[in-house]
């Protein structure tokens, strides 16, 4: 049965949970499809994650491969296709615990970077799994800075081959997924040399393992990079190349080609490469980050109404921990952040689709803004979400620290998102570069994209709020965010200019401003997230109950951001100390309001128990029973330890000297 | 050989690393002893941690028991005793990777809570390991709130026994270390019932496993609680008791006793119980938190001068990542925090010693302040250090995420310190309760302890700084911290009073202020940490080189705290926006100054390579070579996976249908 402490939370929902779920999914029909996919996956024992927290890295890898192979059969059996409406829900249903993700990147990179001939040759082989692909870009010594890659591909005009080498240990490919133990082929990024001249980094298809017996090909050294904080299911690998020869046709040549005589030809726009990165950064927000954040909120909030600890009022029964202001202040802002990021994700998807439509018309004008957006939001969303998951974990006390809570693995996995696909600080600085450019242009009266016109409109005004209720006006707080972001951009631009004018070289000046530039970029993205949340809430006018609670969450997200960053609003007096006390009062008031709907708000995310895989977060709230039952399945209980016979018995029986 | 990029960092140290090490150790003689202990431990292969990152939970447990048992022999062999000068360095040398820590708590609890007779009976048995003890306080349903424990001990007057029961699943003991698989005895905390009346929580010695064959005793259900984020080496356990009878003499009865006729007698002061908690909270700061923080700084800073990425200046070679302002701003404040916490730890140790001296004279006057200090500093130090280790991990990019970097296990372990021995929010609120009390008393003209007299001296003044150099004056920033802490305490006290006067009940009013109370407590502890750092630096006048760099670190620690919490200083205009720009300027300037000594400053922590156990952090800086060599020892490379034969081969050979 349902734990009564959890059941009672559901009886007082101020809105329809089912309707909110449909809103989040983008319509009731999509909810239906998503649930059908989840059910089909979860009913199949091959996809079970039941013992995941007990498995070694080797066991996790084997399970992930088993699932990936089985998925091919399952899709055939269910009639799901890569283009069908079900496809996007499969990864969520598997909780990402599956192999061959880099195989998909291999396919995508050939589709984007390969010629029609190359596509015709390789894509069918990959799609039918006549080979398993990987994507070998990152090296032991180089990650984000691709120009620094040290692997070489030298064109041999006599044999019409490229000779690939990793000339030193730091040049070794390191981290590529699916490469450590599975892949037969990979796309290797290497510095192209033709007739002694270096043409920069290019992609080459290289076979690394035999298709017959999976043994390593001549000149190839490869293996697994060993234990990581998470991603045990993925065989992140290393790869050394010693005089490995591939035919001229194996350089992906949609945009660049080496002709038989050694002539290097560049054709088409390279800007499209940005677009691939942009796509990946935006897609990971939903697949890897948002889902983890929403799961963590679900687990921590459900647990916080089941856990009772200490007394709020003398003589009463112990209180649910979610009734403590400090617990509300930990969890509810994370919940609001989850909704804010859900809506910004929808916004980014829309932006991406429109951008893609333009690109297909050969119009690349939106690319710089799209690149700046995807960089900054990847950084903002991964950073805030990682922090949010950690808060959820800690807010569950000791039990949150048990792997059985599900929270540690959510945390250790989401943490990686701050690092991969562009390190966050570097990404913020890319956004900052765009902002400074736009600020300069706007100040000079030149046109800039609509999202940044506000930068030029900075005035020394003051926040007009007179009481705490005024801070529940979206106009009031949106204006405050806009002001703060514009001030940070303009003051950093001014510092940069001052340094340069005082004789500091441009690159040194830039470096001396980077801490503040990153702050400015973050403030810009935070402002847009608030603005988008406000606009989303406005559009919900036909659903009064949902609009009301979404308005509360929007207010909470906005005021939490001010409460947690008071300095940037107080700095120039835009918000006064007295006004900040009003912000604090409204913010704390909101916690008590949203607390009443906290459980319905996480129920609306509609995660199944199997998907949460958490002893603390299940729908029925039977927390203690489940912790106890799951613990008993642990290998620490099911396997006898030799420690007693070997060490404890001789110690206790005073026979240590015989050891 | 030493990586030249690391070697060059050591040639320009502005101070003697060896002298700083001696200072940190408390004298050159202690350095000698610490090194001797480390060498003896590290030379012994039984204590090796070489394959730790590859081991399963069962293997970790077995190794920890093996080490704990071997340590007994080692101590005998080396002539080390529990009272000798070497003892305190053993745990550090083992990196805490050893069993029987809760056995030591078992011993300590009997020493403190047991009568002379009980001490005479049990301590020798425990010291000689004729039994293995544990400490069973926390339950599945109750942690920090001890009064809520549900385990019962009913006195049976007929048999002169206590009958112990865990009446429901949430009453089960859960988390005690050494209990899941090792312990034969434990101290069980249970609600005492005599003749139908409940006397609250008391400790009872209970045997749980046979001394002959280690089988569970009648009425006992016990096991391991399963996988956790870290502490795989510890068998955290669960324990259920069904009508388990122990003789009357097994209740620890130094302070409370049940007489044969059922009369309950309380004797002596219970305040001493606070003192035990205080001791544990202070000791964990050094053993579990500070060392992890200093190791993380060592790893991340050494790696950051070896890793080169991208170019600072066009045309030059790629720059060391520590030369980027953003990387300095990540790591150097953590380094300064490490020094700040080292010095506050020394301060707390001194406070504890003086308090203990008083207590031995039956003077308990210092206990409330000591309790408030240990609670608040435990919370501050664990929270900031956990965040610092996470920053170090992320600052190392992808390689930081590999277990081989050593950083993930430092992080997952230090994270637990925010939860155990009192959840941090609750601890801050205990400090806040003390501060509010003192503030009220001081405002009413009553005497308060010296550490809090400043609370009553709040004036509406302004920071006198006129340029950025003024913020390098300790008087300036200490005054700012003091002002901010006093303002937060007094404004929250005022809010509390207002609520109560407006008719809100006292406990509700308290709950409505807890977010701000926790902030105030944190500000108080932060202020004392800055103040103590300043005073420590002043005392270094005989060591000019060291004093100079410590002054820089002290400044950095203080300005980082202002830069990261600008709002609390700007709120009432104590620091103006223009002054905050000076803070920022001085803060960023300091980064470039300290960067030059960054490597010598971590070298001074004097961690051996074996102790760091990090492919990124070794003294020689041979990062890439070591990552590659260590990865090859991983079971993902040394064990053949069945995945190829079972899944990949049929897939690649198109024989899936035969699966």
PDB file of N, CA, C and O in Angstrom, chain A residues 110-152:
ATOM      1  N   UNK A 110      29.758  10.588 -40.015  1.00  0.00           N
ATOM      2  CA  UNK A 110      29.900  10.250 -41.443  1.00  0.00           C
ATOM      3  C   UNK A 110      28.787  10.914 -42.245  1.00  0.00           C
ATOM      4  O   UNK A 110      29.022  11.458 -43.331  1.00  0.00           O
ATOM      5  N   UNK A 111      27.579  10.914 -41.677  1.00  0.00           N
ATOM      6  CA  UNK A 111      26.456  11.552 -42.375  1.00  0.00           C
ATOM      7  C   UNK A 111      26.724  13.020 -42.635  1.00  0.00           C
ATOM      8  O   UNK A 111      26.362  13.561 -43.679  1.00  0.00           O
ATOM      9  N   UNK A 112      27.355  13.675 -41.656  1.00  0.00           N
ATOM     10  CA  UNK A 112      27.559  15.122 -41.768  1.00  0.00           C
ATOM     11  C   UNK A 112      28.839  15.452 -42.532  1.00  0.00           C
ATOM     12  O   UNK A 112      28.863  16.369 -43.351  1.00  0.00           O
ATOM     13  N   UNK A 113      29.908  14.697 -42.266  1.00  0.00           N
ATOM     14  CA  UNK A 113      31.214  15.059 -42.821  1.00  0.00           C
ATOM     15  C   UNK A 113      31.595  14.245 -44.052  1.00  0.00           C
ATOM     16  O   UNK A 113      32.583  14.561 -44.710  1.00  0.00           O
ATOM     17  N   UNK A 114      30.845  13.171 -44.317  1.00  0.00           N
ATOM     18  CA  UNK A 114      31.215  12.298 -45.430  1.00  0.00           C
ATOM     19  C   UNK A 114      30.582  12.719 -46.743  1.00  0.00           C
ATOM     20  O   UNK A 114      29.525  13.368 -46.763  1.00  0.00           O
ATOM     21  N   UNK A 115      31.234  12.318 -47.829  1.00  0.00           N
ATOM     22  CA  UNK A 115      30.676  12.560 -49.162  1.00  0.00           C
ATOM     23  C   UNK A 115      29.527  11.584 -49.391  1.00  0.00           C
ATOM     24  O   UNK A 115      29.351  10.619 -48.652  1.00  0.00           O
ATOM     25  N   UNK A 116      28.755  11.799 -50.446  1.00  0.00           N
ATOM     26  CA  UNK A 116      27.659  10.886 -50.764  1.00  0.00           C
ATOM     27  C   UNK A 116      28.185   9.459 -50.937  1.00  0.00           C
ATOM     28  O   UNK A 116      27.555   8.498 -50.509  1.00  0.00           O
ATOM     29  N   UNK A 117      29.345   9.361 -51.556  1.00  0.00           N
ATOM     30  CA  UNK A 117      29.924   8.037 -51.798  1.00  0.00           C
ATOM     31  C   UNK A 117      30.280   7.350 -50.473  1.00  0.00           C
ATOM     32  O   UNK A 117      30.041   6.161 -50.270  1.00  0.00           O
ATOM     33  N   UNK A 118      30.865   8.147 -49.583  1.00  0.00           N
ATOM     34  CA  UNK A 118      31.236   7.583 -48.276  1.00  0.00           C
ATOM     35  C   UNK A 118      29.988   7.196 -47.480  1.00  0.00           C
ATOM     36  O   UNK A 118      29.950   6.152 -46.833  1.00  0.00           O
ATOM     37  N   UNK A 119      28.989   8.043 -47.552  1.00  0.00           N
ATOM     38  CA  UNK A 119      27.740   7.730 -46.860  1.00  0.00           C
ATOM     39  C   UNK A 119      27.157   6.426 -47.405  1.00  0.00           C
ATOM     40  O   UNK A 119      26.749   5.548 -46.648  1.00  0.00           O
ATOM     41  N   UNK A 120      27.160   6.307 -48.728  1.00  0.00           N
ATOM     42  CA  UNK A 120      26.590   5.106 -49.345  1.00  0.00           C
ATOM     43  C   UNK A 120      27.355   3.846 -48.950  1.00  0.00           C
ATOM     44  O   UNK A 120      26.783   2.767 -48.818  1.00  0.00           O
ATOM     45  N   UNK A 121      28.641   4.009 -48.737  1.00  0.00           N
ATOM     46  CA  UNK A 121      29.434   2.833 -48.368  1.00  0.00           C
ATOM     47  C   UNK A 121      29.275   2.464 -46.890  1.00  0.00           C
ATOM     48  O   UNK A 121      29.052   1.311 -46.545  1.00  0.00           O
ATOM     49  N   UNK A 122      29.412   3.464 -45.991  1.00  0.00           N
ATOM     50  CA  UNK A 122      29.568   3.155 -44.568  1.00  0.00           C
ATOM     51  C   UNK A 122      28.266   3.101 -43.777  1.00  0.00           C
ATOM     52  O   UNK A 122      28.135   2.312 -42.835  1.00  0.00           O
ATOM     53  N   UNK A 123      27.325   3.968 -44.121  1.00  0.00           N
ATOM     54  CA  UNK A 123      26.116   4.055 -43.288  1.00  0.00           C
ATOM     55  C   UNK A 123      25.325   2.737 -43.253  1.00  0.00           C
ATOM     56  O   UNK A 123      24.932   2.285 -42.168  1.00  0.00           O
ATOM     57  N   UNK A 124      25.129   2.083 -44.429  1.00  0.00           N
ATOM     58  CA  UNK A 124      24.402   0.800 -44.342  1.00  0.00           C
ATOM     59  C   UNK A 124      25.129  -0.238 -43.476  1.00  0.00           C
ATOM     60  O   UNK A 124      24.499  -0.959 -42.711  1.00  0.00           O
ATOM     61  N   UNK A 125      26.441  -0.284 -43.589  1.00  0.00           N
ATOM     62  CA  UNK A 125      27.207  -1.234 -42.766  1.00  0.00           C
ATOM     63  C   UNK A 125      27.004  -0.944 -41.280  1.00  0.00           C
ATOM     64  O   UNK A 125      26.818  -1.855 -40.467  1.00  0.00           O
ATOM     65  N   UNK A 126      27.041   0.349 -40.945  1.00  0.00           N
ATOM     66  CA  UNK A 126      26.905   0.728 -39.537  1.00  0.00           C
ATOM     67  C   UNK A 126      25.478   0.480 -39.051  1.00  0.00           C
ATOM     68  O   UNK A 126      25.258  -0.026 -37.954  1.00  0.00           O
ATOM     69  N   UNK A 127      24.521   0.825 -39.871  1.00  0.00           N
ATOM     70  CA  UNK A 127      23.122   0.681 -39.470  1.00  0.00           C
ATOM     71  C   UNK A 127      22.772  -0.790 -39.222  1.00  0.00           C
ATOM     72  O   UNK A 127      22.027  -1.117 -38.308  1.00  0.00           O
ATOM     73  N   UNK A 128      23.338  -1.662 -40.043  1.00  0.00           N
ATOM     74  CA  UNK A 128      23.076  -3.109 -39.877  1.00  0.00           C
ATOM     75  C   UNK A 128      24.047  -3.754 -38.891  1.00  0.00           C
ATOM     76  O   UNK A 128      24.042  -4.964 -38.720  1.00  0.00           O
ATOM     77  N   UNK A 129      24.906  -2.946 -38.286  1.00  0.00           N
ATOM     78  CA  UNK A 129      25.894  -3.468 -37.329  1.00  0.00           C
ATOM     79  C   UNK A 129      26.789  -4.534 -37.951  1.00  0.00           C
ATOM     80  O   UNK A 129      27.140  -5.513 -37.305  1.00  0.00           O
ATOM     81  N   UNK A 130      27.173  -4.320 -39.198  1.00  0.00           N
ATOM     82  CA  UNK A 130      28.244  -5.157 -39.764  1.00  0.00           C
ATOM     83  C   UNK A 130      29.587  -4.640 -39.240  1.00  0.00           C
ATOM     84  O   UNK A 130      30.615  -5.252 -39.444  1.00  0.00           O
ATOM     85  N   UNK A 131      29.534  -3.491 -38.603  1.00  0.00           N
ATOM     86  CA  UNK A 131      30.709  -2.971 -37.899  1.00  0.00           C
ATOM     87  C   UNK A 131      30.201  -2.209 -36.685  1.00  0.00           C
ATOM     88  O   UNK A 131      29.011  -1.880 -36.612  1.00  0.00           O
ATOM     89  N   UNK A 132      31.089  -1.954 -35.720  1.00  0.00           N
ATOM     90  CA  UNK A 132      30.715  -1.119 -34.571  1.00  0.00           C
ATOM     91  C   UNK A 132      31.660   0.072 -34.566  1.00  0.00           C
ATOM     92  O   UNK A 132      32.883  -0.089 -34.576  1.00  0.00           O
ATOM     93  N   UNK A 133      31.074   1.244 -34.580  1.00  0.00           N
ATOM     94  CA  UNK A 133      31.868   2.453 -34.731  1.00  0.00           C
ATOM     95  C   UNK A 133      32.113   3.190 -33.433  1.00  0.00           C
ATOM     96  O   UNK A 133      31.441   2.970 -32.425  1.00  0.00           O
ATOM     97  N   UNK A 134      33.102   4.054 -33.456  1.00  0.00           N
ATOM     98  CA  UNK A 134      33.401   4.928 -32.329  1.00  0.00           C
ATOM     99  C   UNK A 134      33.856   6.272 -32.906  1.00  0.00           C
ATOM    100  O   UNK A 134      33.832   6.466 -34.130  1.00  0.00           O
ATOM    101  N   UNK A 135      34.271   7.176 -32.062  1.00  0.00           N
ATOM    102  CA  UNK A 135      34.569   8.545 -32.494  1.00  0.00           C
ATOM    103  C   UNK A 135      35.768   9.026 -31.692  1.00  0.00           C
ATOM    104  O   UNK A 135      35.631   9.366 -30.521  1.00  0.00           O
ATOM    105  N   UNK A 136      36.943   9.019 -32.319  1.00  0.00           N
ATOM    106  CA  UNK A 136      38.189   9.214 -31.572  1.00  0.00           C
ATOM    107  C   UNK A 136      38.756  10.606 -31.776  1.00  0.00           C
ATOM    108  O   UNK A 136      39.591  10.846 -32.651  1.00  0.00           O
ATOM    109  N   UNK A 137      38.320  11.525 -30.972  1.00  0.00           N
ATOM    110  CA  UNK A 137      38.752  12.915 -31.083  1.00  0.00           C
ATOM    111  C   UNK A 137      39.686  13.267 -29.924  1.00  0.00           C
ATOM    112  O   UNK A 137      40.850  13.564 -30.118  1.00  0.00           O
ATOM    113  N   UNK A 138      39.164  13.207 -28.687  1.00  0.00           N
ATOM    114  CA  UNK A 138      39.933  13.594 -27.506  1.00  0.00           C
ATOM    115  C   UNK A 138      41.202  12.751 -27.348  1.00  0.00           C
ATOM    116  O   UNK A 138      41.189  11.548 -27.564  1.00  0.00           O
ATOM    117  N   UNK A 139      42.283  13.425 -26.948  1.00  0.00           N
ATOM    118  CA  UNK A 139      43.546  12.720 -26.695  1.00  0.00           C
ATOM    119  C   UNK A 139      43.921  12.836 -25.225  1.00  0.00           C
ATOM    120  O   UNK A 139      43.363  13.659 -24.493  1.00  0.00           O
ATOM    121  N   UNK A 140      44.884  12.049 -24.827  1.00  0.00           N
ATOM    122  CA  UNK A 140      45.361  12.111 -23.439  1.00  0.00           C
ATOM    123  C   UNK A 140      45.775  13.540 -23.091  1.00  0.00           C
ATOM    124  O   UNK A 140      45.510  14.023 -21.995  1.00  0.00           O
ATOM    125  N   UNK A 141      46.383  14.224 -24.030  1.00  0.00           N
ATOM    126  CA  UNK A 141      46.887  15.568 -23.744  1.00  0.00           C
ATOM    127  C   UNK A 141      46.019  16.712 -24.239  1.00  0.00           C
ATOM    128  O   UNK A 141      46.323  17.868 -23.968  1.00  0.00           O
ATOM    129  N   UNK A 142      44.947  16.419 -24.964  1.00  0.00           N
ATOM    130  CA  UNK A 142      44.123  17.504 -25.496  1.00  0.00           C
ATOM    131  C   UNK A 142      42.647  17.157 -25.522  1.00  0.00           C
ATOM    132  O   UNK A 142      42.267  16.108 -26.037  1.00  0.00           O
ATOM    133  N   UNK A 143      41.859  18.047 -24.983  1.00  0.00           N
ATOM    134  CA  UNK A 143      40.414  17.881 -24.981  1.00  0.00           C
ATOM    135  C   UNK A 143      39.744  18.964 -25.790  1.00  0.00           C
ATOM    136  O   UNK A 143      39.676  18.894 -27.025  1.00  0.00           O
ATOM    137  N   UNK A 144      39.330  19.994 -25.092  1.00  0.00           N
ATOM    138  CA  UNK A 144      38.535  21.059 -25.713  1.00  0.00           C
ATOM    139  C   UNK A 144      39.288  21.783 -26.840  1.00  0.00           C
ATOM    140  O   UNK A 144      38.683  22.228 -27.804  1.00  0.00           O
ATOM    141  N   UNK A 145      40.595  21.901 -26.720  1.00  0.00           N
ATOM    142  CA  UNK A 145      41.380  22.642 -27.719  1.00  0.00           C
ATOM    143  C   UNK A 145      41.779  21.713 -28.865  1.00  0.00           C
ATOM    144  O   UNK A 145      42.854  21.105 -28.869  1.00  0.00           O
ATOM    145  N   UNK A 146      40.883  21.602 -29.840  1.00  0.00           N
ATOM    146  CA  UNK A 146      41.086  20.629 -30.910  1.00  0.00           C
ATOM    147  C   UNK A 146      42.307  20.923 -31.777  1.00  0.00           C
ATOM    148  O   UNK A 146      42.959  20.006 -32.266  1.00  0.00           O
ATOM    149  N   UNK A 147      42.602  22.206 -31.945  1.00  0.00           N
ATOM    150  CA  UNK A 147      43.758  22.541 -32.794  1.00  0.00           C
ATOM    151  C   UNK A 147      45.062  21.947 -32.264  1.00  0.00           C
ATOM    152  O   UNK A 147      46.022  21.799 -32.999  1.00  0.00           O
ATOM    153  N   UNK A 148      45.067  21.634 -30.978  1.00  0.00           N
ATOM    154  CA  UNK A 148      46.284  21.101 -30.365  1.00  0.00           C
ATOM    155  C   UNK A 148      46.456  19.599 -30.505  1.00  0.00           C
ATOM    156  O   UNK A 148      47.473  19.055 -30.072  1.00  0.00           O
ATOM    157  N   UNK A 149      45.519  18.912 -31.135  1.00  0.00           N
ATOM    158  CA  UNK A 149      45.630  17.455 -31.265  1.00  0.00           C
ATOM    159  C   UNK A 149      46.962  17.065 -31.908  1.00  0.00           C
ATOM    160  O   UNK A 149      47.454  17.758 -32.797  1.00  0.00           O
ATOM    161  N   UNK A 150      47.528  15.965 -31.439  1.00  0.00           N
ATOM    162  CA  UNK A 150      48.884  15.606 -31.864  1.00  0.00           C
ATOM    163  C   UNK A 150      48.965  14.390 -32.786  1.00  0.00           C
ATOM    164  O   UNK A 150      50.026  14.064 -33.308  1.00  0.00           O
ATOM    165  N   UNK A 151      47.846  13.675 -32.934  1.00  0.00           N
ATOM    166  CA  UNK A 151      47.832  12.545 -33.855  1.00  0.00           C
ATOM    167  C   UNK A 151      48.040  13.056 -35.284  1.00  0.00           C
ATOM    168  O   UNK A 151      47.504  14.105 -35.645  1.00  0.00           O
ATOM    169  N   UNK A 152      48.817  12.310 -36.061  1.00  0.00           N
ATOM    170  CA  UNK A 152      49.127  12.767 -37.421  1.00  0.00           C
ATOM    171  C   UNK A 152      48.612  11.790 -38.483  1.00  0.00           C
ATOM    172  O   UNK A 152      48.528  10.588 -38.245  1.00  0.00           O
TER     173      UNK A 152
END
